[in-house]
Coordinates of C-alpha atoms in Angstrom, one line a residue:
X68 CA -41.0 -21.3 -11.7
X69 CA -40.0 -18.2 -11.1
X70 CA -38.1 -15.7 -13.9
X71 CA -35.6 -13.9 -12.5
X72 CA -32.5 -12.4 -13.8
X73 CA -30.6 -11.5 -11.4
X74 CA -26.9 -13.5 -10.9
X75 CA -25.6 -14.1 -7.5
X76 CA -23.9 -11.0 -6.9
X77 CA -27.2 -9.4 -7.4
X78 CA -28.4 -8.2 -3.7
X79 CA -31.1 -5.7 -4.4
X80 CA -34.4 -7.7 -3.5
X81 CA -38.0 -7.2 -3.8
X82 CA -39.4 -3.8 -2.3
X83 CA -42.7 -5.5 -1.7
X84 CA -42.6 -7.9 1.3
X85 CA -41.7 -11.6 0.9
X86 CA -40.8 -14.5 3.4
X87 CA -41.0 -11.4 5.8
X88 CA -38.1 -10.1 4.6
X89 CA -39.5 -6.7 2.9
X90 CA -39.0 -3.0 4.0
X91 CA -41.3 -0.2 3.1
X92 CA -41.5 3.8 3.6
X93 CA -44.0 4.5 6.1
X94 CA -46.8 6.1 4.5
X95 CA -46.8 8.2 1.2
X96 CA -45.9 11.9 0.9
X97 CA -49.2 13.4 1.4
X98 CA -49.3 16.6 -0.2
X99 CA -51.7 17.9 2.8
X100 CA -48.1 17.7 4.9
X101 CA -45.7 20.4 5.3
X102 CA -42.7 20.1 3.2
X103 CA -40.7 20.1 6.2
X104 CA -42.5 16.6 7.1
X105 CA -41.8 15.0 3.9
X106 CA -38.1 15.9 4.0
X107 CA -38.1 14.2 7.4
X108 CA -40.1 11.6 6.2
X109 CA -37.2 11.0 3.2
X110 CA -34.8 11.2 6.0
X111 CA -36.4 8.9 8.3
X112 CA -37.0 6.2 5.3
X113 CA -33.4 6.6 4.2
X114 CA -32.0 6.0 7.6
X115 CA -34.4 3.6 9.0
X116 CA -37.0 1.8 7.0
X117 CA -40.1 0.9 8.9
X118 CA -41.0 -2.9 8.2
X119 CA -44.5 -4.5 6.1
X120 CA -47.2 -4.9 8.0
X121 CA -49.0 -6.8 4.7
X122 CA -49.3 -10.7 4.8
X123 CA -46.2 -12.2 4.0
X124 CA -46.1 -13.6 0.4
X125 CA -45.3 -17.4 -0.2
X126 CA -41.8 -18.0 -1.1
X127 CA -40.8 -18.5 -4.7
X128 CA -39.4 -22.3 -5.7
X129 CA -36.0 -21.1 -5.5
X130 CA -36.1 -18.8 -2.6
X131 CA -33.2 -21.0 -0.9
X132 CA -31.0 -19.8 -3.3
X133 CA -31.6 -16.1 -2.2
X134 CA -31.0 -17.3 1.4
X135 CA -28.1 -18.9 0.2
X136 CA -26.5 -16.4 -1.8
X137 CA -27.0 -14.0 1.2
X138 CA -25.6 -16.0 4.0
X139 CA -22.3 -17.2 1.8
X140 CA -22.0 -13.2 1.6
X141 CA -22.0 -13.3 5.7
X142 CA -19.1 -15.6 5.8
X143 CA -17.4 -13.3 3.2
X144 CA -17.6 -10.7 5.8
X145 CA -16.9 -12.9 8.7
X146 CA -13.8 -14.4 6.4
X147 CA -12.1 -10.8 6.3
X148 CA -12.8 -9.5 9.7
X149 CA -11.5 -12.6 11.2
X150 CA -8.0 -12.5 8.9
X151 CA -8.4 -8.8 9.5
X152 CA -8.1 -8.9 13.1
X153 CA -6.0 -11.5 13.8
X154 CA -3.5 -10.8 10.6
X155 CA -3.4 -7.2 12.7
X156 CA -0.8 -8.3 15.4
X157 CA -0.2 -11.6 14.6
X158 CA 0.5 -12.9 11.4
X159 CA 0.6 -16.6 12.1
X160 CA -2.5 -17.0 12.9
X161 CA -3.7 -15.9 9.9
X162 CA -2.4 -18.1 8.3
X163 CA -3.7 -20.5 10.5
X164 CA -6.8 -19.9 9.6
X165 CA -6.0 -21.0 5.5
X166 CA -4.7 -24.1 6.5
X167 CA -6.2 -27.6 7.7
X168 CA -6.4 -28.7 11.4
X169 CA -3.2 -30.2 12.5
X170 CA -1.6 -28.4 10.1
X171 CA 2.5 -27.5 11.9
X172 CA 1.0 -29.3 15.4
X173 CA -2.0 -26.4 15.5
X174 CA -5.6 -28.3 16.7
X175 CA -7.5 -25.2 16.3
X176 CA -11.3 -25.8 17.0
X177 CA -12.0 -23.3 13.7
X178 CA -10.0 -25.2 11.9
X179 CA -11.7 -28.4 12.1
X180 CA -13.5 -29.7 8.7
X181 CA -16.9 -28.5 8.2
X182 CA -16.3 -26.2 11.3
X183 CA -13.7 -23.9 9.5
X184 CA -16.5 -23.1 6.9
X185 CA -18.1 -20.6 9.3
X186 CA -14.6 -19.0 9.7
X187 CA -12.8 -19.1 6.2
X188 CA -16.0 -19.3 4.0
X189 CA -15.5 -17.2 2.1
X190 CA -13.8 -18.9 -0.8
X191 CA -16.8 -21.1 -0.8
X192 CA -19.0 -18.5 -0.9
X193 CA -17.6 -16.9 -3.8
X194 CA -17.5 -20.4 -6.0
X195 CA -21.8 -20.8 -4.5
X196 CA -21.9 -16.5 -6.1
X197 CA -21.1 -18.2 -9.8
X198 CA -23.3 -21.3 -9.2
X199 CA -26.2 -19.8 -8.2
X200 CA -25.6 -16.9 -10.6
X201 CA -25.5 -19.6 -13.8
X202 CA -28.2 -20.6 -12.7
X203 CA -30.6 -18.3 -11.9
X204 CA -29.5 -16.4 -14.9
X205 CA -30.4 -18.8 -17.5
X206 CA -33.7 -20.3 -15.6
X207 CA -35.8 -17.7 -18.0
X208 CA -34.1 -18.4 -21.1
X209 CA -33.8 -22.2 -20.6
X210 CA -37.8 -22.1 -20.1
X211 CA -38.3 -20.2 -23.4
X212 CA -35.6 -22.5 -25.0
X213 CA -37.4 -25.6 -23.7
X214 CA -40.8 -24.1 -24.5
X215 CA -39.6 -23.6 -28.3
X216 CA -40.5 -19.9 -28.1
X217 CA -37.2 -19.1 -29.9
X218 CA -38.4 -15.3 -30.8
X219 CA -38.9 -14.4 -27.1
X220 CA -35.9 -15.9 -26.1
X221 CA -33.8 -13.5 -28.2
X222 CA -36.2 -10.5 -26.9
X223 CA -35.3 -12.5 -23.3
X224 CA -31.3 -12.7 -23.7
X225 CA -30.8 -8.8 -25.6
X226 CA -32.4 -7.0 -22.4
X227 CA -30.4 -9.6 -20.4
X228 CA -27.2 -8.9 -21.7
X229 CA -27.9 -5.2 -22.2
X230 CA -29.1 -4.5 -18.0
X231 CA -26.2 -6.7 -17.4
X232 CA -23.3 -4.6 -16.6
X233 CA -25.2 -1.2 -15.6
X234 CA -26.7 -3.8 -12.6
X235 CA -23.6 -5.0 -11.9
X236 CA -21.1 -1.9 -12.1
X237 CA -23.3 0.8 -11.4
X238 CA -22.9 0.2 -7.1
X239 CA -19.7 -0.1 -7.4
X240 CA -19.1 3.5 -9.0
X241 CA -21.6 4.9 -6.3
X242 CA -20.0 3.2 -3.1
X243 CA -16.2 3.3 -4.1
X244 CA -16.9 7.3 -5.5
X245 CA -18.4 8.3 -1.8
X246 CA -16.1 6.3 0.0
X247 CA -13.2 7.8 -1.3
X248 CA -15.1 11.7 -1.3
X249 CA -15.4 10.5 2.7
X250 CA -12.2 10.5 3.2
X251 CA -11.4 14.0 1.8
X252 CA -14.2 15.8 3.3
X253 CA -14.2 13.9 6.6
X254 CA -10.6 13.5 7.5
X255 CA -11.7 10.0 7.0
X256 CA -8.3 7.6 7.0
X257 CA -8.4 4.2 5.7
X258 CA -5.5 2.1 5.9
X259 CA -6.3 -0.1 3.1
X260 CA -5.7 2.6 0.6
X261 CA -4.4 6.0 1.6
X262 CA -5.6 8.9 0.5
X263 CA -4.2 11.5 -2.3
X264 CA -3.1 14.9 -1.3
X265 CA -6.2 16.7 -2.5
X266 CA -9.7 15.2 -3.4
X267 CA -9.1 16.5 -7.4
X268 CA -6.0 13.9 -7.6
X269 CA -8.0 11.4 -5.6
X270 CA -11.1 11.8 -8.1
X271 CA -8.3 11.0 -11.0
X272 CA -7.1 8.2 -9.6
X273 CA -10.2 6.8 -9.2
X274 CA -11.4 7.5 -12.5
X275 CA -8.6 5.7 -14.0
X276 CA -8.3 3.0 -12.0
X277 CA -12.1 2.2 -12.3
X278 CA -12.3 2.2 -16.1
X279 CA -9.6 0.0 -16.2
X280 CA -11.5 -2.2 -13.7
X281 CA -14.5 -2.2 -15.7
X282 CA -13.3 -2.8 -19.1
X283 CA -14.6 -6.8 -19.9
X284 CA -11.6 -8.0 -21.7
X285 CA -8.9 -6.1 -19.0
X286 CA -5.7 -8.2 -19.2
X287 CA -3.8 -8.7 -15.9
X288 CA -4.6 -7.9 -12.5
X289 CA -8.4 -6.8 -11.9
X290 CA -7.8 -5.2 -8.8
X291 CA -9.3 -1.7 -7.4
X292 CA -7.1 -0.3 -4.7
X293 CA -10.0 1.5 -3.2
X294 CA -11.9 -1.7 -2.1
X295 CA -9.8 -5.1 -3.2
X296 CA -12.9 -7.2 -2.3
X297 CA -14.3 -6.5 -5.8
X298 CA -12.3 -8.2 -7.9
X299 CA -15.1 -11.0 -8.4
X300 CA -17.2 -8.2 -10.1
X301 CA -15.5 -8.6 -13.1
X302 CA -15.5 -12.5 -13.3
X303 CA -19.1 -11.9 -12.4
X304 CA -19.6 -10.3 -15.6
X305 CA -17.8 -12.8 -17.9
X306 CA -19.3 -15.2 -16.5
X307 CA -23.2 -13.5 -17.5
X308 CA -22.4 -13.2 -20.7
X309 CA -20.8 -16.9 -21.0
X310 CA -24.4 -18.2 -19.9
X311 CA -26.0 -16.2 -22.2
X312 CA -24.2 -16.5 -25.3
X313 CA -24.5 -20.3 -24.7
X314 CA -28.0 -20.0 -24.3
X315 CA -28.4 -18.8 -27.2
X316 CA -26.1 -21.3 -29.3
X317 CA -27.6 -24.1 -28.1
X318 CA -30.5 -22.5 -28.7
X319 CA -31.6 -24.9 -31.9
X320 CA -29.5 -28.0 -30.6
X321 CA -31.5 -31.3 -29.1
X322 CA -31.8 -31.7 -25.5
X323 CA -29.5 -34.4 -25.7
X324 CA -26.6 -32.1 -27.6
X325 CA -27.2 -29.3 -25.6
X326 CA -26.7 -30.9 -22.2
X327 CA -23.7 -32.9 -23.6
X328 CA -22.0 -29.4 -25.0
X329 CA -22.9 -28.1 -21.2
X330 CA -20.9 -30.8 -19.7
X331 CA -18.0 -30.3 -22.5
X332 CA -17.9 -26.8 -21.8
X333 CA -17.2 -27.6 -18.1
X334 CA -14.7 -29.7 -19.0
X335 CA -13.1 -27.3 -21.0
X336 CA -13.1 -25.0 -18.1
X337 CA -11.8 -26.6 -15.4
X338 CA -9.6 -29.5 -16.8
X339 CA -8.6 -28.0 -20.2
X340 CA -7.7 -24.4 -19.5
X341 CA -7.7 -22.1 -16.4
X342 CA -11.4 -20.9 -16.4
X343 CA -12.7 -22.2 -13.3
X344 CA -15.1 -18.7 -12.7
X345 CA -16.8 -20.1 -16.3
X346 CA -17.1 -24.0 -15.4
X347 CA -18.6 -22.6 -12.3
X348 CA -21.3 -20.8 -14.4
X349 CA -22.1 -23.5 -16.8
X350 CA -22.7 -26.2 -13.3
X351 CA -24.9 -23.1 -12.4
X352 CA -26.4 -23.6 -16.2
X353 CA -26.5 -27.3 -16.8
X354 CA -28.0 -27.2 -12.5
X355 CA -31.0 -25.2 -13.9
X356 CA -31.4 -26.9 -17.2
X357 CA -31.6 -30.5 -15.6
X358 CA -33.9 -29.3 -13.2
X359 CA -36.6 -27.9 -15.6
X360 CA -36.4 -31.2 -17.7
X361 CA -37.4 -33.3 -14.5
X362 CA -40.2 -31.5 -14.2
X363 CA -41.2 -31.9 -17.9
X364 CA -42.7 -35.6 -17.9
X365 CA -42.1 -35.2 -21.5
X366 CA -39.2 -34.1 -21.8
X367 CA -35.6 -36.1 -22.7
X368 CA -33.5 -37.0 -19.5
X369 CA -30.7 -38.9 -18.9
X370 CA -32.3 -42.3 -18.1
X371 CA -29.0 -43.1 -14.9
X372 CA -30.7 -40.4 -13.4
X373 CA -33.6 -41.0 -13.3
X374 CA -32.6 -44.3 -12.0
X375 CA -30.8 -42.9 -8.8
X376 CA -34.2 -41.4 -8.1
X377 CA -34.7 -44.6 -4.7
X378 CA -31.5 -42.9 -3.7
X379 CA -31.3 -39.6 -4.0
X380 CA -31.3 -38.7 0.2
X381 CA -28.1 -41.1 0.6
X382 CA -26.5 -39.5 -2.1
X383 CA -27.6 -35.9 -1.1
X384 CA -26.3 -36.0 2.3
X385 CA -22.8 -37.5 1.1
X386 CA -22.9 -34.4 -1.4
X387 CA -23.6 -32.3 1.4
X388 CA -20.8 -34.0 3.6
X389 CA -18.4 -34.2 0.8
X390 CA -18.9 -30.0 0.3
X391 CA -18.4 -29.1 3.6
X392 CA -15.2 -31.3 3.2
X393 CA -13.5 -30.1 0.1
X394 CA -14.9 -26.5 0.8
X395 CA -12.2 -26.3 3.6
X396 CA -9.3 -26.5 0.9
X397 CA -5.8 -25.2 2.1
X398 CA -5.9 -21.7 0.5
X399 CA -3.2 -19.9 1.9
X400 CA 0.0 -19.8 -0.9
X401 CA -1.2 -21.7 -4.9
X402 CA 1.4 -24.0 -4.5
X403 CA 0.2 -27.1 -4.7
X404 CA 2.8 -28.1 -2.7
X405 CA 1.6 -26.5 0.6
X406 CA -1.7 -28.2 0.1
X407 CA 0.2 -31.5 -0.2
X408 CA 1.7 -30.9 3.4
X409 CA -1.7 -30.7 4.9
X410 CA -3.0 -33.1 7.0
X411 CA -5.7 -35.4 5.2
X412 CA -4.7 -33.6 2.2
X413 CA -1.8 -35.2 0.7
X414 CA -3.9 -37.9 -1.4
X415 CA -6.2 -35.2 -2.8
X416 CA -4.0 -32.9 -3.9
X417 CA -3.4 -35.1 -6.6
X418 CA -6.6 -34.6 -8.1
X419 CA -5.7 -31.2 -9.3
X420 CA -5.6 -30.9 -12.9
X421 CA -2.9 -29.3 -14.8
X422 CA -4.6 -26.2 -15.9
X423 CA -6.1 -25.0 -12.8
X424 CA -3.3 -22.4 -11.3
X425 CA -5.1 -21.8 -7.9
X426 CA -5.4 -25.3 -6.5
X427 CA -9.0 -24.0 -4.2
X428 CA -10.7 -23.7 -7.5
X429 CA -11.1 -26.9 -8.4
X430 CA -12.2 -28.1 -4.9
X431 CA -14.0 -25.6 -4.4
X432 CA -16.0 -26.3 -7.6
X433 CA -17.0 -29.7 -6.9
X434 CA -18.0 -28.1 -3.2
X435 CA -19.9 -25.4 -4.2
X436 CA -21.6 -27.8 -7.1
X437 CA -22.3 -30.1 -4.4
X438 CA -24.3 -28.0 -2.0
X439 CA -26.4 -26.0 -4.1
X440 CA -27.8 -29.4 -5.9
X441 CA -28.1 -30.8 -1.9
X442 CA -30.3 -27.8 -0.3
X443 CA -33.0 -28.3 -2.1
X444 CA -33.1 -31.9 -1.4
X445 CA -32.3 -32.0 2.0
X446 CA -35.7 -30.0 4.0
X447 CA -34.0 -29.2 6.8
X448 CA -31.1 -27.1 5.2
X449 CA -33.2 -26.0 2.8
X450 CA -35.6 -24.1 5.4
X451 CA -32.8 -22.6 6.9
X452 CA -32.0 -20.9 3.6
X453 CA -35.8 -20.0 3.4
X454 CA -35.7 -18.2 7.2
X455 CA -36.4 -14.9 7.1
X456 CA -32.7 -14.2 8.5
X457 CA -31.2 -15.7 5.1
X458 CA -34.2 -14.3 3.1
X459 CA -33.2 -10.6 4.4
X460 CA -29.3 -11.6 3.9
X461 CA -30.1 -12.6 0.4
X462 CA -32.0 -8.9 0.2
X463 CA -28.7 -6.7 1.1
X464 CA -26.2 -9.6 -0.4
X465 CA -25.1 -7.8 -3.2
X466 CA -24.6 -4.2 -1.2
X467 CA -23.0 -6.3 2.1
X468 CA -20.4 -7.5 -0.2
X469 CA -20.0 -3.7 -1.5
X470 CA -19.6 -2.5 1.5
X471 CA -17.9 -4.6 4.3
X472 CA -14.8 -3.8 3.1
X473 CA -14.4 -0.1 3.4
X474 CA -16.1 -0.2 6.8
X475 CA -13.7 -2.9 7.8
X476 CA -10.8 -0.5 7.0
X477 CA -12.2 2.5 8.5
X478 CA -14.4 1.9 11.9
X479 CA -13.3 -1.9 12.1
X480 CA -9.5 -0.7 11.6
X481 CA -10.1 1.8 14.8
X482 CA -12.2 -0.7 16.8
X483 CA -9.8 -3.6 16.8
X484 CA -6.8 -1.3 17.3
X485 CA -9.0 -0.3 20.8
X486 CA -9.3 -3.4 21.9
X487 CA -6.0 -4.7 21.5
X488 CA -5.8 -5.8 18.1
X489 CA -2.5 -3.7 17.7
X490 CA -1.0 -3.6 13.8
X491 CA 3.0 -3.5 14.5
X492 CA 4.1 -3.8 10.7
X493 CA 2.9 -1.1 7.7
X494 CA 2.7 2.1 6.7
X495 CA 1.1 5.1 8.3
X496 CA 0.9 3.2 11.8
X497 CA 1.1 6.8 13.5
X498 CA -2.3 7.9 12.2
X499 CA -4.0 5.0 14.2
X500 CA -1.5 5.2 17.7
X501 CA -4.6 7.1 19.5
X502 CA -6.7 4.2 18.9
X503 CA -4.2 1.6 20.2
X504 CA -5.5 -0.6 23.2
X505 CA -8.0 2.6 23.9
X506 CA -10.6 0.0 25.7
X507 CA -8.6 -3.5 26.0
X508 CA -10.3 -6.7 25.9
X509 CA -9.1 -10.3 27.2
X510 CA -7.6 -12.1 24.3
X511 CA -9.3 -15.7 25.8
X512 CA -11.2 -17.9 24.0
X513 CA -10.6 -20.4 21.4
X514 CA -9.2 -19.0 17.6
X515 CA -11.4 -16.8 16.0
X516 CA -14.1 -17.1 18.9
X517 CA -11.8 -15.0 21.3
X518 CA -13.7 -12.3 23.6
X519 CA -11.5 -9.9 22.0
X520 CA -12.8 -10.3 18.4
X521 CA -16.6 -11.1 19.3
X522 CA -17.7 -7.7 21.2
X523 CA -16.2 -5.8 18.4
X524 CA -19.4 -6.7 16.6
X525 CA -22.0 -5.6 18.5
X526 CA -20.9 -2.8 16.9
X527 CA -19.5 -3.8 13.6
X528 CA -22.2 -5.9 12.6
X529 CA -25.2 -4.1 12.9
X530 CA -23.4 -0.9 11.4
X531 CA -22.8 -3.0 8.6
X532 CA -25.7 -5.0 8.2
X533 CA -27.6 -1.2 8.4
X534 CA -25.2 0.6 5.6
X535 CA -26.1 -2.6 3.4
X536 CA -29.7 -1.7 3.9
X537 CA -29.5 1.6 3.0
X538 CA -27.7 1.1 0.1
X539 CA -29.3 -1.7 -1.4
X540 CA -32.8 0.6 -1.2
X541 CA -31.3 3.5 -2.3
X542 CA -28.0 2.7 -4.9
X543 CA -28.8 -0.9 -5.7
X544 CA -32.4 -0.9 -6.2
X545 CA -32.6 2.1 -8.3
X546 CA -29.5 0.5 -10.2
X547 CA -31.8 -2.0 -11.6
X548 CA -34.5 0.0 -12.7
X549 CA -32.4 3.0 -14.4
X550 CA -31.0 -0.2 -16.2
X551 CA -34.4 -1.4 -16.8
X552 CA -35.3 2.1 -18.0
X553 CA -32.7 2.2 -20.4
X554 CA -33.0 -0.3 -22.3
X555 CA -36.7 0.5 -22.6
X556 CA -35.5 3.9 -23.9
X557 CA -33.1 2.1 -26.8
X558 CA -36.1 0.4 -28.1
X559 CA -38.1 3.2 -28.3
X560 CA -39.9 3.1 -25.0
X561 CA -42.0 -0.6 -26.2
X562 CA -43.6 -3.0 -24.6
X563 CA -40.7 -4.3 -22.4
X564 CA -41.9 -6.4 -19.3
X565 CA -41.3 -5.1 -16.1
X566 CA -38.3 -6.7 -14.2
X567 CA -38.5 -7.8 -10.9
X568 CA -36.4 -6.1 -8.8
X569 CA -33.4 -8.6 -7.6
X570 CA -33.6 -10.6 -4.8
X571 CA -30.6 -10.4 -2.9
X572 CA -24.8 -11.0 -4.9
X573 CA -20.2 -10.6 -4.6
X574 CA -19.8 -10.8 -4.2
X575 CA -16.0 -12.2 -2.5
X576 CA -13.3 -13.2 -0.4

């Protein structure tokens, strides 16, 4: 079983290879070399990493869940650019997009249920961030707990909690700081946030606005101007330290108490008061925990499921049905009315509890509970999450949530206004008219698969998937060792094991 430590949000990944996945500088600095050669060596790594020619290593037990994590991270990114684009010039469909098929006489094919998950994802893929996140986060501590080795569990949860926020928060102060520096000292203009009038006010302005953002207990709005996707960071974070404090309570409780208080505490959270990010997490929790008891033969577990075990593929494939269902939730307005006058919806709207103010929350828990506890049961969807596609999305996950955004507002902004995607209502329209239908494309093809939006990303997707790259190796990456190395330093530089660096988080919709 593997010990990782890293939530769902975490996209750094190993720097030695794995499931073929793994990137390496080519060749070491040879002191023999001109300096010359090892600055172009640095240069050459930064920009373009050259890939492992070692043996690929086996995959770890829950290597799916990287793959998963990174590929609910690609429909983030195809979530925004395809409300983006469209949203540019026409507003309606949009909102299309948030709502179910048939929905006001539309039969959109990306609409359709189960289809619309590979254009509006992203919700779901935030919800699987906080599952995957609770449980990957307490799979060391729920060992140790299980193990009775109470003494390194404390040792386990303190460097936990204390890495925890320098992981998390660190990437963001790098990417948002040079993103906003770009704009300043390239003439760079993004329209989702324009710029100061000189880079000292727009350095301010950060600064304030970011420690606001990363204050923990922050009341109200937890949004940052300079790249809105973030605002699951923050949940991300409460949401840690919920898994670990509740290791550590249950800590001296039976098996039998402790998964009964896991299944209160869910029940608290999503049915009790508005805390869906935290029932999320403890799923992710009580997930782990029942897994590493089925594999103790002597270990207490509920004896109704063990006897589902005959069953288990029947009922794994209606979870994974039933997920791909609910995952497509009406999300455009919280009104549980709109959701209502969805088609197919009307019945289930019903099930929304009192508490829960955003009615996709609560559908989108049981979804996102669903398919995580199906993958791994189902082989074939569970190799697709071990591919070395995911296995490399899961690697730049955390930094491709960081960074789709600002390029989305920047080169995205300029390529869709070139091809026809025209924005005709906002401010500072003027600054992008040079842009408008520079190289226009036919707008045919069905919503959201148009010719229009698709040749776009030859461009826009390697970019991005290249700037995630480079930034998970050389922001994220180092993130989690300077954390590692601090904590070392606060307990005067002892024996403190080695983390692994993360597998590929956000992170968000």
């Amino acid at each position: 079983m593997h010990s990782r430590r890293d939530g769902l949000l975490d996209g750094a990944g190993d720097t030695g290879p794995r499931g073929g996945a793994a990137w390496v500088l080519d060749g070491g600095f040879g002191s023999a070399l001109p300096a010359k050669w090892n600055i172009f060596r640095l240069l050459r790594h930064i920009v373009w990493p050259v890939a492992a020619s070692e043996p690929s290593k086996p995959l770890r037990p829950t290597a799916y869940l990287d793959g998963l994590r990174g590929f609910a991270a690609f429909l983030v990114y195809i979530h925004h650019h395809e409300l983006w684009a469209h949203g540019a010039s026409n507003f309606a469909q949009a909102v299309a997009f948030e709502n179910a098929f048939g929905w006001r006489g539309d039969f959109y094919f990306s609409t359709f249920i189960g289809i619309r998950n590979f254009f509006t994802g992203g919700h779901l893929a935030v919800a699987s961030f906080y599952v995957i996140s609770g449980y990957v986060l307490t799979v060391k501590p729920l060992q140790l707990l299980q193990d009775g080795e109470h003494i390194k569990l404390g040792d386990n949860l303190a460097s936990a909690f204390f890495r925890r926020w320098f992981r998390l928060y660190i990437p963001l102060i790098v990417t948002t700081f040079i993103f906003v520096t770009s704009w300043h000292i390239f003439g760079i203009f993004s329209i989702a946030c324009p710029p100061k009038a000189t880079i000292g006010e727009e350095w301010w302005n950060w600064y304030v606005e970011f420690k606001n953002f990363s204050f923990l207990f922050k009341e109200g709005p937890i949004w940052v101007t300079y790249n809105t996707h973030l605002w699951s960071i923050p949940l991300e974070m409460r949401g840690s330290i919920l898994v670990f404090i509740a290791s550590l309570a249950l800590s001296r409780a039976t098996t039998k108490a402790r998964l009964l208080c896991e299944v209160f505490l869910v029940f608290y959270f999503l049915y009790v008061v508005d805390g869906f990010y935290c029932a999320l997490f403890m799923t992710g929790m009580l997930q782990c925990d029942l897994d590493l008891l089925a594999r103790r033969p002597d270990a207490y577990f509920p004896k109704f499921l063990r006897r589902l075990e005959p069953y288990k593929t029947f009922i794994y494939y209606h979870f994974f049905a039933f997920s791909m269902w609910w995952a497509g939730v009406p999300s455009a307005t919280t009104n549980i009315e709109d959701v209502r006058n969805n088609p197919g919806w009307y019945w289930l709207s019903y099930l929304k509890p009192q508490a829960v103010f955003d009615p996709k929350w609560f559908y989108l828990f049981w979804a996102s509970n669903m398919l995580v506890a199906a993958i791994p049961r189902i082989s074939w969807l569970k190799r697709f999450f071990e591919s070395r596609f995911c296995q490399f999305l899961g690697r730049i996950s955390f930094a491709l949530y960081l960074v789709h955004g600002p390029i989305l507002s920047t080169l995205g902004d300029r390529i869709y206004h070139a091809v026809g995607y025209v924005r005709t209502v906002g401010d500072h329209l003027d600054k992008l008219q040079w842009w408008a239908n520079l190289f226009p494309l036919p707008n045919t093809g069905p919503l959201g698969l148009e010719i229009r939006f698709l040749l776009p990303h030859l461009i826009l997707l390697p970019f991005t998937f290249w700037v995630a790259d480079v930034v998970t190796r050389m922001v994220d990456e180092p993130a989690v060792k300077f954390a590692a190395w601090l904590y070392k330093r606060t307990i005067g530089g002892g024996a403190e094991p080695k983390p692994e660096a993360p597998v590929a988080l956000l992170r968000v919709a």
